[in-house]
Amino acid sequence: MRSLSYLLGSLSRYFPHSQSSSTPHLTFLLRSMATSAAAGPINPSNTRLGWIGTGVMGRSMCAHLINAGYSLTVFNRTLSKAQPLVDMGARLAQTPHDLAAQSDVVFSIVGYPSDVLQVLLDPVNGALSGLRPGGILVDMTTSEPSLAVEISTAASSKNCSSIDAPVSGGDRGAKNGTLAIFAGGNEAIVNRLNPIFTLMGKVNYMGPSGKGQFAKLANQITIASTMVGLVEGIIYAHKAGLNVASFLDAISTGAAGSKSLDLYGSRILKRDFDPGFFVNHFVKDLGICLKECQNMGLALPGLALAQQLYLSLQAHGEGNLGTQALILALERLNNATLGS
């Protein structure tokens, strides 16, 4: 069965001037049909998916969609990172535009707001330029709330929809399909996408466009101070002569237990700094948080301290390590190394 997006695109080709003021009835018809599509259930037989960004998080998230039977087209600037998905049956597109032309719903999870802007809104190669009326963009990158609103406005102008849906849970959550998804945009569209979101985790509707990003930034603020507390506790236990592994096990079931402890405690002790989430990307996130705090006239000293500590990792060339590498900054401050 051909998708409604395909039919709308075909109709536009037969009526090339349908978006002009001279044919308002056809424009209204296109918009009405696109809106009515939101009521239809999404499933692998009627919805083609596109995915931009197949790094640490995206690769695992895509795998769940392929395993569920969805037709998937992928794009990644580093082609080798997309190869495992191609081996699973995904098609490879040469540009985001080409990917969107083959998709009804396009997901993106890339590094920085500038990357989001390029892959989605570039007038020549961006996904929106190739998406048919009725199509949906879902940006899962942690990015700027104002950019989410800009994307939504641009999508609406093409009779498409946009959802900002950043995620939390790290590489383990992506692999296990247990991510927390913070969604902003039209609630009906979010509900329609729920069968896809459920494959990756639990979706939480946060409000109109941009609110998903605001929720994710608040999440990052919470994690930042939690991570500082975790590594400070570890350094303190070490200097006090405790068996740090036993200490972490003891606190894991008490009030000091946390998802950060569960995810990173043992990795820190093993000196495993492979990225579930890059220091570079966390510094980017915390920088966006600080910018939004300035816009709000909000003072969050714990956030500012955490950002400075993570910046020190970047200064030491450790930006491509995982966020658990924060222990290195505390070790340097205290001239101490775990296990020594």
mmCIF file of C-alpha atoms in Angstrom:
data_model
loop_
_atom_site.group_PDB
_atom_site.id
_atom_site.type_symbol
_atom_site.label_atom_id
_atom_site.label_comp_id
_atom_site.label_asym_id
_atom_site.label_seq_id
_atom_site.Cartn_x
_atom_site.Cartn_y
_atom_site.Cartn_z
ATOM 1 C CA MET A 1 0.000 0.000 0.000
ATOM 2 C CA ARG A 2 1.357 3.363 -0.992
ATOM 3 C CA SER A 3 1.678 5.909 1.798
ATOM 4 C CA LEU A 4 -0.417 9.082 1.982
ATOM 5 C CA SER A 5 2.799 11.108 1.758
ATOM 6 C CA TYR A 6 3.483 9.467 -1.611
ATOM 7 C CA LEU A 7 -0.018 10.267 -2.858
ATOM 8 C CA LEU A 8 0.265 13.869 -1.702
ATOM 9 C CA GLY A 9 3.586 14.197 -3.492
ATOM 10 C CA SER A 10 2.069 12.784 -6.680
ATOM 11 C CA LEU A 11 -0.861 15.187 -6.431
ATOM 12 C CA SER A 12 1.573 18.096 -6.078
ATOM 13 C CA ARG A 13 3.346 17.037 -9.277
ATOM 14 C CA TYR A 14 0.075 16.998 -11.216
ATOM 15 C CA PHE A 15 -0.754 20.444 -9.847
ATOM 16 C CA PRO A 16 2.653 22.168 -9.767
ATOM 17 C CA HIS A 17 1.158 25.525 -8.767
ATOM 18 C CA SER A 18 -0.898 24.112 -5.901
ATOM 19 C CA GLN A 19 0.891 26.213 -3.291
ATOM 20 C CA SER A 20 0.123 29.494 -5.026
ATOM 21 C CA SER A 21 -2.677 31.782 -4.007
ATOM 22 C CA SER A 22 -4.462 30.998 -7.291
ATOM 23 C CA THR A 23 -5.397 27.519 -6.106
ATOM 24 C CA PRO A 24 -6.420 27.908 -2.454
ATOM 25 C CA HIS A 25 -8.846 24.985 -2.579
ATOM 26 C CA LEU A 26 -6.134 22.512 -3.563
ATOM 27 C CA THR A 27 -3.818 23.927 -0.899
ATOM 28 C CA PHE A 28 -6.583 23.434 1.662
ATOM 29 C CA LEU A 29 -7.115 19.870 0.408
ATOM 30 C CA LEU A 30 -3.427 19.054 0.779
ATOM 31 C CA ARG A 31 -3.359 20.410 4.307
ATOM 32 C CA SER A 32 -6.560 18.616 5.268
ATOM 33 C CA MET A 33 -5.310 15.289 3.934
ATOM 34 C CA ALA A 34 -1.995 15.721 5.714
ATOM 35 C CA THR A 35 -3.820 16.462 8.965
ATOM 36 C CA SER A 36 -6.137 13.494 8.590
ATOM 37 C CA ALA A 37 -3.120 11.247 8.150
ATOM 38 C CA ALA A 38 -2.281 11.812 11.797
ATOM 39 C CA ALA A 39 -5.275 9.646 12.715
ATOM 40 C CA GLY A 40 -3.926 6.604 10.857
ATOM 41 C CA PRO A 41 -1.985 3.978 12.819
ATOM 42 C CA ILE A 42 1.702 3.644 12.035
ATOM 43 C CA ASN A 43 3.041 0.183 11.272
ATOM 44 C CA PRO A 44 5.774 -1.381 9.101
ATOM 45 C CA SER A 45 3.374 -1.994 6.212
ATOM 46 C CA ASN A 46 2.435 1.650 5.668
ATOM 47 C CA THR A 47 5.284 3.768 7.021
ATOM 48 C CA ARG A 48 8.783 4.156 5.602
ATOM 49 C CA LEU A 49 11.380 5.427 8.030
ATOM 50 C CA GLY A 50 14.548 7.436 7.500
ATOM 51 C CA TRP A 51 17.349 7.863 10.039
ATOM 52 C CA ILE A 52 20.105 10.491 10.034
ATOM 53 C CA GLY A 53 23.000 9.847 12.417
ATOM 54 C CA THR A 54 24.143 6.298 13.162
ATOM 55 C CA GLY A 55 26.684 6.858 15.920
ATOM 56 C CA VAL A 56 26.832 5.417 19.429
ATOM 57 C CA MET A 57 23.127 6.029 20.093
ATOM 58 C CA GLY A 58 21.597 6.037 16.637
ATOM 59 C CA ARG A 59 22.978 2.689 15.544
ATOM 60 C CA SER A 60 21.289 0.795 18.382
ATOM 61 C CA MET A 61 18.052 2.755 18.043
ATOM 62 C CA CYS A 62 17.898 1.980 14.319
ATOM 63 C CA ALA A 63 18.476 -1.713 14.964
ATOM 64 C CA HIS A 64 15.257 -1.891 16.994
ATOM 65 C CA LEU A 65 13.303 -0.406 14.085
ATOM 66 C CA ILE A 66 14.774 -2.826 11.559
ATOM 67 C CA ASN A 67 14.129 -5.780 13.851
ATOM 68 C CA ALA A 68 10.497 -4.655 14.156
ATOM 69 C CA GLY A 69 10.132 -4.945 10.374
ATOM 70 C CA TYR A 70 10.251 -1.290 9.322
ATOM 71 C CA SER A 71 11.715 -0.295 5.977
ATOM 72 C CA LEU A 72 14.634 1.969 6.901
ATOM 73 C CA THR A 73 16.873 4.305 4.918
ATOM 74 C CA VAL A 74 19.941 5.678 6.714
ATOM 75 C CA PHE A 75 22.405 8.519 6.234
ATOM 76 C CA ASN A 76 25.638 9.167 8.084
ATOM 77 C CA ARG A 77 28.557 11.397 7.133
ATOM 78 C CA THR A 78 30.977 8.604 8.102
ATOM 79 C CA LEU A 79 29.712 5.784 5.913
ATOM 80 C CA SER A 80 31.458 3.035 7.882
ATOM 81 C CA LYS A 81 29.256 3.804 10.909
ATOM 82 C CA ALA A 82 26.168 3.008 8.856
ATOM 83 C CA GLN A 83 27.488 -0.258 7.430
ATOM 84 C CA PRO A 84 26.247 -2.524 10.264
ATOM 85 C CA LEU A 85 22.721 -1.255 9.604
ATOM 86 C CA VAL A 86 23.077 -1.762 5.854
ATOM 87 C CA ASP A 87 24.153 -5.322 6.647
ATOM 88 C CA MET A 88 20.883 -5.689 8.580
ATOM 89 C CA GLY A 89 18.856 -4.573 5.552
ATOM 90 C CA ALA A 90 18.778 -0.771 5.700
ATOM 91 C CA ARG A 91 19.222 1.260 2.536
ATOM 92 C CA LEU A 92 21.957 3.888 2.382
ATOM 93 C CA ALA A 93 21.160 7.406 1.131
ATOM 94 C CA GLN A 94 23.778 9.828 -0.160
ATOM 95 C CA THR A 95 22.163 12.964 1.309
ATOM 96 C CA PRO A 96 19.462 13.773 3.882
ATOM 97 C CA HIS A 97 17.357 15.099 0.988
ATOM 98 C CA ASP A 98 17.523 11.744 -0.806
ATOM 99 C CA LEU A 99 16.727 9.931 2.434
ATOM 100 C CA ALA A 100 13.649 12.062 3.094
ATOM 101 C CA ALA A 101 12.383 11.555 -0.455
ATOM 102 C CA GLN A 102 12.156 7.831 0.371
ATOM 103 C CA SER A 103 10.625 8.269 3.848
ATOM 104 C CA ASP A 104 7.387 9.171 5.580
ATOM 105 C CA VAL A 105 9.018 9.821 8.970
ATOM 106 C CA VAL A 106 12.615 11.058 9.272
ATOM 107 C CA PHE A 107 14.520 10.743 12.545
ATOM 108 C CA SER A 108 17.773 12.544 13.299
ATOM 109 C CA ILE A 109 20.248 12.258 16.147
ATOM 110 C CA VAL A 110 23.469 14.131 15.416
ATOM 111 C CA GLY A 111 26.050 16.053 17.396
ATOM 112 C CA TYR A 112 25.444 19.800 17.538
ATOM 113 C CA PRO A 113 22.712 22.338 16.715
ATOM 114 C CA SER A 114 24.694 23.354 13.636
ATOM 115 C CA ASP A 115 24.540 19.723 12.464
ATOM 116 C CA VAL A 116 20.782 19.631 13.038
ATOM 117 C CA LEU A 117 20.363 22.808 11.019
ATOM 118 C CA GLN A 118 22.422 21.383 8.157
ATOM 119 C CA VAL A 119 20.864 17.924 7.908
ATOM 120 C CA LEU A 120 17.275 19.109 8.307
ATOM 121 C CA LEU A 121 16.990 22.638 6.920
ATOM 122 C CA ASP A 122 19.738 22.980 4.298
ATOM 123 C CA PRO A 123 17.789 24.239 1.259
ATOM 124 C CA VAL A 124 19.492 21.840 -1.153
ATOM 125 C CA ASN A 125 20.495 18.709 0.755
ATOM 126 C CA GLY A 126 18.432 18.988 3.950
ATOM 127 C CA ALA A 127 15.773 16.445 4.825
ATOM 128 C CA LEU A 128 12.887 18.917 4.786
ATOM 129 C CA SER A 129 13.647 19.827 1.178
ATOM 130 C CA GLY A 130 13.018 16.202 0.174
ATOM 131 C CA LEU A 131 10.071 15.407 2.462
ATOM 132 C CA ARG A 132 6.622 15.126 0.881
ATOM 133 C CA PRO A 133 3.559 16.892 2.344
ATOM 134 C CA GLY A 134 2.306 14.991 5.368
ATOM 135 C CA GLY A 135 5.805 13.827 6.293
ATOM 136 C CA ILE A 136 7.208 14.087 9.815
ATOM 137 C CA LEU A 137 10.624 15.153 11.102
ATOM 138 C CA VAL A 138 11.664 13.840 14.529
ATOM 139 C CA ASP A 139 14.861 15.370 15.896
ATOM 140 C CA MET A 140 16.258 13.346 18.789
ATOM 141 C CA THR A 141 19.440 15.404 19.147
ATOM 142 C CA THR A 142 19.866 17.399 22.342
ATOM 143 C CA SER A 143 19.707 20.872 20.852
ATOM 144 C CA GLU A 144 18.441 24.413 21.352
ATOM 145 C CA PRO A 145 14.713 24.882 22.072
ATOM 146 C CA SER A 146 14.611 27.860 19.703
ATOM 147 C CA LEU A 147 15.931 25.655 16.883
ATOM 148 C CA ALA A 148 13.166 23.126 17.550
ATOM 149 C CA VAL A 149 10.615 25.918 17.101
ATOM 150 C CA GLU A 150 12.358 27.062 13.913
ATOM 151 C CA ILE A 151 12.255 23.534 12.474
ATOM 152 C CA SER A 152 8.582 23.199 13.379
ATOM 153 C CA THR A 153 7.750 26.467 11.650
ATOM 154 C CA ALA A 154 9.682 25.465 8.536
ATOM 155 C CA ALA A 155 8.005 22.048 8.460
ATOM 156 C CA SER A 156 4.544 23.562 8.816
ATOM 157 C CA SER A 157 5.217 25.824 5.848
ATOM 158 C CA LYS A 158 5.633 22.664 3.738
ATOM 159 C CA ASN A 159 2.527 20.968 5.166
ATOM 160 C CA CYS A 160 4.782 18.678 7.206
ATOM 161 C CA SER A 161 5.184 18.189 10.957
ATOM 162 C CA SER A 162 8.136 18.299 13.330
ATOM 163 C CA ILE A 163 8.670 16.797 16.770
ATOM 164 C CA ASP A 164 11.624 17.501 19.070
ATOM 165 C CA ALA A 165 12.293 14.269 20.958
ATOM 166 C CA PRO A 166 15.713 14.172 22.657
ATOM 167 C CA VAL A 167 16.502 11.099 24.725
ATOM 168 C CA SER A 168 18.192 10.102 27.971
ATOM 169 C CA GLY A 169 19.612 6.743 28.995
ATOM 170 C CA GLY A 170 22.980 6.548 27.240
ATOM 171 C CA ASP A 171 24.314 3.747 25.104
ATOM 172 C CA ARG A 172 22.908 1.094 27.437
ATOM 173 C CA GLY A 173 19.400 2.554 27.213
ATOM 174 C CA ALA A 174 19.702 2.700 23.419
ATOM 175 C CA LYS A 175 20.782 -0.949 23.239
ATOM 176 C CA ASN A 176 18.094 -2.145 25.633
ATOM 177 C CA GLY A 177 15.280 -0.027 24.196
ATOM 178 C CA THR A 178 14.742 1.669 27.564
ATOM 179 C CA LEU A 179 15.414 5.311 26.711
ATOM 180 C CA ALA A 180 13.464 8.174 28.233
ATOM 181 C CA ILE A 181 12.128 10.218 25.310
ATOM 182 C CA PHE A 182 11.088 13.856 25.866
ATOM 183 C CA ALA A 183 8.680 14.918 23.134
ATOM 184 C CA GLY A 184 7.652 18.433 22.132
ATOM 185 C CA GLY A 185 5.237 19.385 19.367
ATOM 186 C CA ASN A 186 1.723 18.418 18.295
ATOM 187 C CA GLU A 187 0.470 15.860 20.827
ATOM 188 C CA ALA A 188 -1.604 14.020 18.216
ATOM 189 C CA ILE A 189 1.512 13.490 16.097
ATOM 190 C CA VAL A 190 3.460 12.289 19.148
ATOM 191 C CA ASN A 191 0.690 9.799 19.922
ATOM 192 C CA ARG A 192 0.669 8.630 16.335
ATOM 193 C CA LEU A 193 4.429 7.989 16.526
ATOM 194 C CA ASN A 194 4.101 6.031 19.770
ATOM 195 C CA PRO A 195 4.420 2.582 18.101
ATOM 196 C CA ILE A 196 7.878 3.646 16.912
ATOM 197 C CA PHE A 197 8.903 5.391 20.114
ATOM 198 C CA THR A 198 7.917 2.307 22.118
ATOM 199 C CA LEU A 199 10.573 0.294 20.291
ATOM 200 C CA MET A 200 13.237 2.648 21.665
ATOM 201 C CA GLY A 201 11.903 3.441 25.139
ATOM 202 C CA LYS A 202 9.144 5.410 26.834
ATOM 203 C CA VAL A 203 7.890 8.648 25.332
ATOM 204 C CA ASN A 204 6.904 11.504 27.630
ATOM 205 C CA TYR A 205 4.888 14.351 26.113
ATOM 206 C CA MET A 206 6.247 17.651 27.473
ATOM 207 C CA GLY A 207 4.259 20.284 25.546
ATOM 208 C CA PRO A 208 4.496 22.269 22.278
ATOM 209 C CA SER A 209 7.572 22.579 20.077
ATOM 210 C CA GLY A 210 10.745 23.211 22.047
ATOM 211 C CA LYS A 211 9.443 21.757 25.311
ATOM 212 C CA GLY A 212 11.052 18.403 24.623
ATOM 213 C CA GLN A 213 14.393 20.179 24.418
ATOM 214 C CA PHE A 214 13.736 22.150 27.592
ATOM 215 C CA ALA A 215 12.935 18.886 29.414
ATOM 216 C CA LYS A 216 16.128 17.265 28.161
ATOM 217 C CA LEU A 217 18.208 20.254 29.246
ATOM 218 C CA ALA A 218 16.687 20.041 32.732
ATOM 219 C CA ASN A 219 17.599 16.354 32.660
ATOM 220 C CA GLN A 220 21.206 17.234 31.792
ATOM 221 C CA ILE A 221 21.370 19.761 34.632
ATOM 222 C CA THR A 222 20.252 17.023 37.034
ATOM 223 C CA ILE A 223 22.803 14.545 35.669
ATOM 224 C CA ALA A 224 25.641 17.087 35.783
ATOM 225 C CA SER A 225 25.422 17.651 39.520
ATOM 226 C CA THR A 226 24.779 13.942 40.123
ATOM 227 C CA MET A 227 27.982 13.053 38.275
ATOM 228 C CA VAL A 228 29.981 15.588 40.300
ATOM 229 C CA GLY A 229 28.589 14.098 43.497
ATOM 230 C CA LEU A 230 29.373 10.561 42.340
ATOM 231 C CA VAL A 231 33.034 11.184 41.512
ATOM 232 C CA GLU A 232 33.551 13.314 44.620
ATOM 233 C CA GLY A 233 32.171 10.473 46.741
ATOM 234 C CA ILE A 234 34.473 8.014 44.985
ATOM 235 C CA ILE A 235 37.549 10.194 45.531
ATOM 236 C CA TYR A 236 36.610 10.736 49.180
ATOM 237 C CA ALA A 237 36.126 6.986 49.769
ATOM 238 C CA HIS A 238 39.461 6.269 48.111
ATOM 239 C CA LYS A 239 41.365 8.818 50.204
ATOM 240 C CA ALA A 240 39.651 7.496 53.346
ATOM 241 C CA GLY A 241 41.054 4.056 52.641
ATOM 242 C CA LEU A 242 37.743 2.361 51.862
ATOM 243 C CA ASN A 243 37.353 -0.425 49.357
ATOM 244 C CA VAL A 244 35.687 1.720 46.723
ATOM 245 C CA ALA A 245 33.878 -1.161 45.007
ATOM 246 C CA SER A 246 32.361 -2.210 48.335
ATOM 247 C CA PHE A 247 31.465 1.388 49.089
ATOM 248 C CA LEU A 248 29.618 1.806 45.775
ATOM 249 C CA ASP A 249 27.760 -1.449 46.300
ATOM 250 C CA ALA A 250 26.756 -0.332 49.798
ATOM 251 C CA ILE A 251 25.334 3.021 48.709
ATOM 252 C CA SER A 252 23.614 1.704 45.581
ATOM 253 C CA THR A 253 20.531 0.615 47.522
ATOM 254 C CA GLY A 254 20.398 3.664 49.786
ATOM 255 C CA ALA A 255 19.515 7.303 49.281
ATOM 256 C CA ALA A 256 22.735 7.891 47.327
ATOM 257 C CA GLY A 257 21.810 5.331 44.706
ATOM 258 C CA SER A 258 21.268 6.728 41.200
ATOM 259 C CA LYS A 259 21.095 5.794 37.550
ATOM 260 C CA SER A 260 24.506 7.438 37.115
ATOM 261 C CA LEU A 261 25.942 5.138 39.782
ATOM 262 C CA ASP A 262 24.356 2.105 38.121
ATOM 263 C CA LEU A 263 25.628 3.060 34.666
ATOM 264 C CA TYR A 264 29.071 4.380 35.482
ATOM 265 C CA GLY A 265 30.251 3.243 38.921
ATOM 266 C CA SER A 266 31.833 -0.010 37.778
ATOM 267 C CA ARG A 267 33.127 1.571 34.561
ATOM 268 C CA ILE A 268 34.984 4.206 36.583
ATOM 269 C CA LEU A 269 36.619 1.573 38.769
ATOM 270 C CA LYS A 270 37.670 -0.417 35.682
ATOM 271 C CA ARG A 271 39.074 2.758 34.055
ATOM 272 C CA ASP A 272 36.614 2.129 31.241
ATOM 273 C CA PHE A 273 36.105 5.554 29.688
ATOM 274 C CA ASP A 274 34.618 4.384 26.394
ATOM 275 C CA PRO A 275 31.814 6.784 25.494
ATOM 276 C CA GLY A 276 28.211 5.946 26.154
ATOM 277 C CA PHE A 277 27.884 9.709 25.858
ATOM 278 C CA PHE A 278 30.788 11.910 24.761
ATOM 279 C CA VAL A 279 32.308 14.551 27.015
ATOM 280 C CA ASN A 280 32.283 16.869 23.974
ATOM 281 C CA HIS A 281 28.535 16.470 23.583
ATOM 282 C CA PHE A 282 27.894 16.918 27.300
ATOM 283 C CA VAL A 283 29.876 20.161 27.288
ATOM 284 C CA LYS A 284 27.695 21.260 24.369
ATOM 285 C CA ASP A 285 24.543 20.382 26.301
ATOM 286 C CA LEU A 286 25.663 22.184 29.453
ATOM 287 C CA GLY A 287 26.609 25.223 27.379
ATOM 288 C CA ILE A 288 23.080 25.336 25.955
ATOM 289 C CA CYS A 289 21.728 25.009 29.511
ATOM 290 C CA LEU A 290 23.818 27.973 30.664
ATOM 291 C CA LYS A 291 22.679 30.033 27.680
ATOM 292 C CA GLU A 292 19.043 29.299 28.502
ATOM 293 C CA CYS A 293 19.706 30.139 32.166
ATOM 294 C CA GLN A 294 21.035 33.530 31.092
ATOM 295 C CA ASN A 295 17.914 34.078 28.986
ATOM 296 C CA MET A 296 15.762 33.234 32.019
ATOM 297 C CA GLY A 297 17.829 35.220 34.517
ATOM 298 C CA LEU A 298 18.451 31.964 36.386
ATOM 299 C CA ALA A 299 21.481 31.201 38.582
ATOM 300 C CA LEU A 300 22.421 27.503 38.809
ATOM 301 C CA PRO A 301 25.883 27.288 40.392
ATOM 302 C CA GLY A 302 26.009 23.488 40.387
ATOM 303 C CA LEU A 303 25.487 23.493 36.623
ATOM 304 C CA ALA A 304 28.239 26.087 36.141
ATOM 305 C CA LEU A 305 30.706 24.086 38.254
ATOM 306 C CA ALA A 306 29.980 20.853 36.388
ATOM 307 C CA GLN A 307 30.446 22.596 33.042
ATOM 308 C CA GLN A 308 33.839 23.938 34.128
ATOM 309 C CA LEU A 309 35.009 20.511 35.265
ATOM 310 C CA TYR A 310 33.945 18.942 31.974
ATOM 311 C CA LEU A 311 35.629 21.776 30.085
ATOM 312 C CA SER A 312 38.856 20.839 31.882
ATOM 313 C CA LEU A 313 38.583 17.364 30.351
ATOM 314 C CA GLN A 314 38.342 18.943 26.913
ATOM 315 C CA ALA A 315 41.423 21.038 27.714
ATOM 316 C CA HIS A 316 43.318 17.822 28.428
ATOM 317 C CA GLY A 317 42.283 16.302 25.099
ATOM 318 C CA GLU A 318 39.695 14.006 26.679
ATOM 319 C CA GLY A 319 36.585 15.249 24.890
ATOM 320 C CA ASN A 320 36.024 11.962 23.066
ATOM 321 C CA LEU A 321 35.880 9.971 26.293
ATOM 322 C CA GLY A 322 32.625 9.149 28.055
ATOM 323 C CA THR A 323 31.136 11.399 30.706
ATOM 324 C CA GLN A 324 32.336 9.006 33.433
ATOM 325 C CA ALA A 325 35.829 10.339 32.671
ATOM 326 C CA LEU A 326 34.933 13.194 35.039
ATOM 327 C CA ILE A 327 36.849 11.174 37.653
ATOM 328 C CA LEU A 328 40.048 12.213 35.840
ATOM 329 C CA ALA A 329 39.390 15.886 36.623
ATOM 330 C CA LEU A 330 38.906 15.113 40.325
ATOM 331 C CA GLU A 331 42.007 12.933 40.381
ATOM 332 C CA ARG A 332 44.078 15.779 38.950
ATOM 333 C CA LEU A 333 42.631 18.277 41.428
ATOM 334 C CA ASN A 334 43.565 16.012 44.333
ATOM 335 C CA ASN A 335 46.783 14.457 43.026
ATOM 336 C CA ALA A 336 45.217 11.046 43.517
ATOM 337 C CA THR A 337 44.579 8.067 41.266
ATOM 338 C CA LEU A 338 42.107 5.322 42.032
ATOM 339 C CA GLY A 339 43.778 1.997 42.620
ATOM 340 C CA SER A 340 47.132 3.532 43.556
#
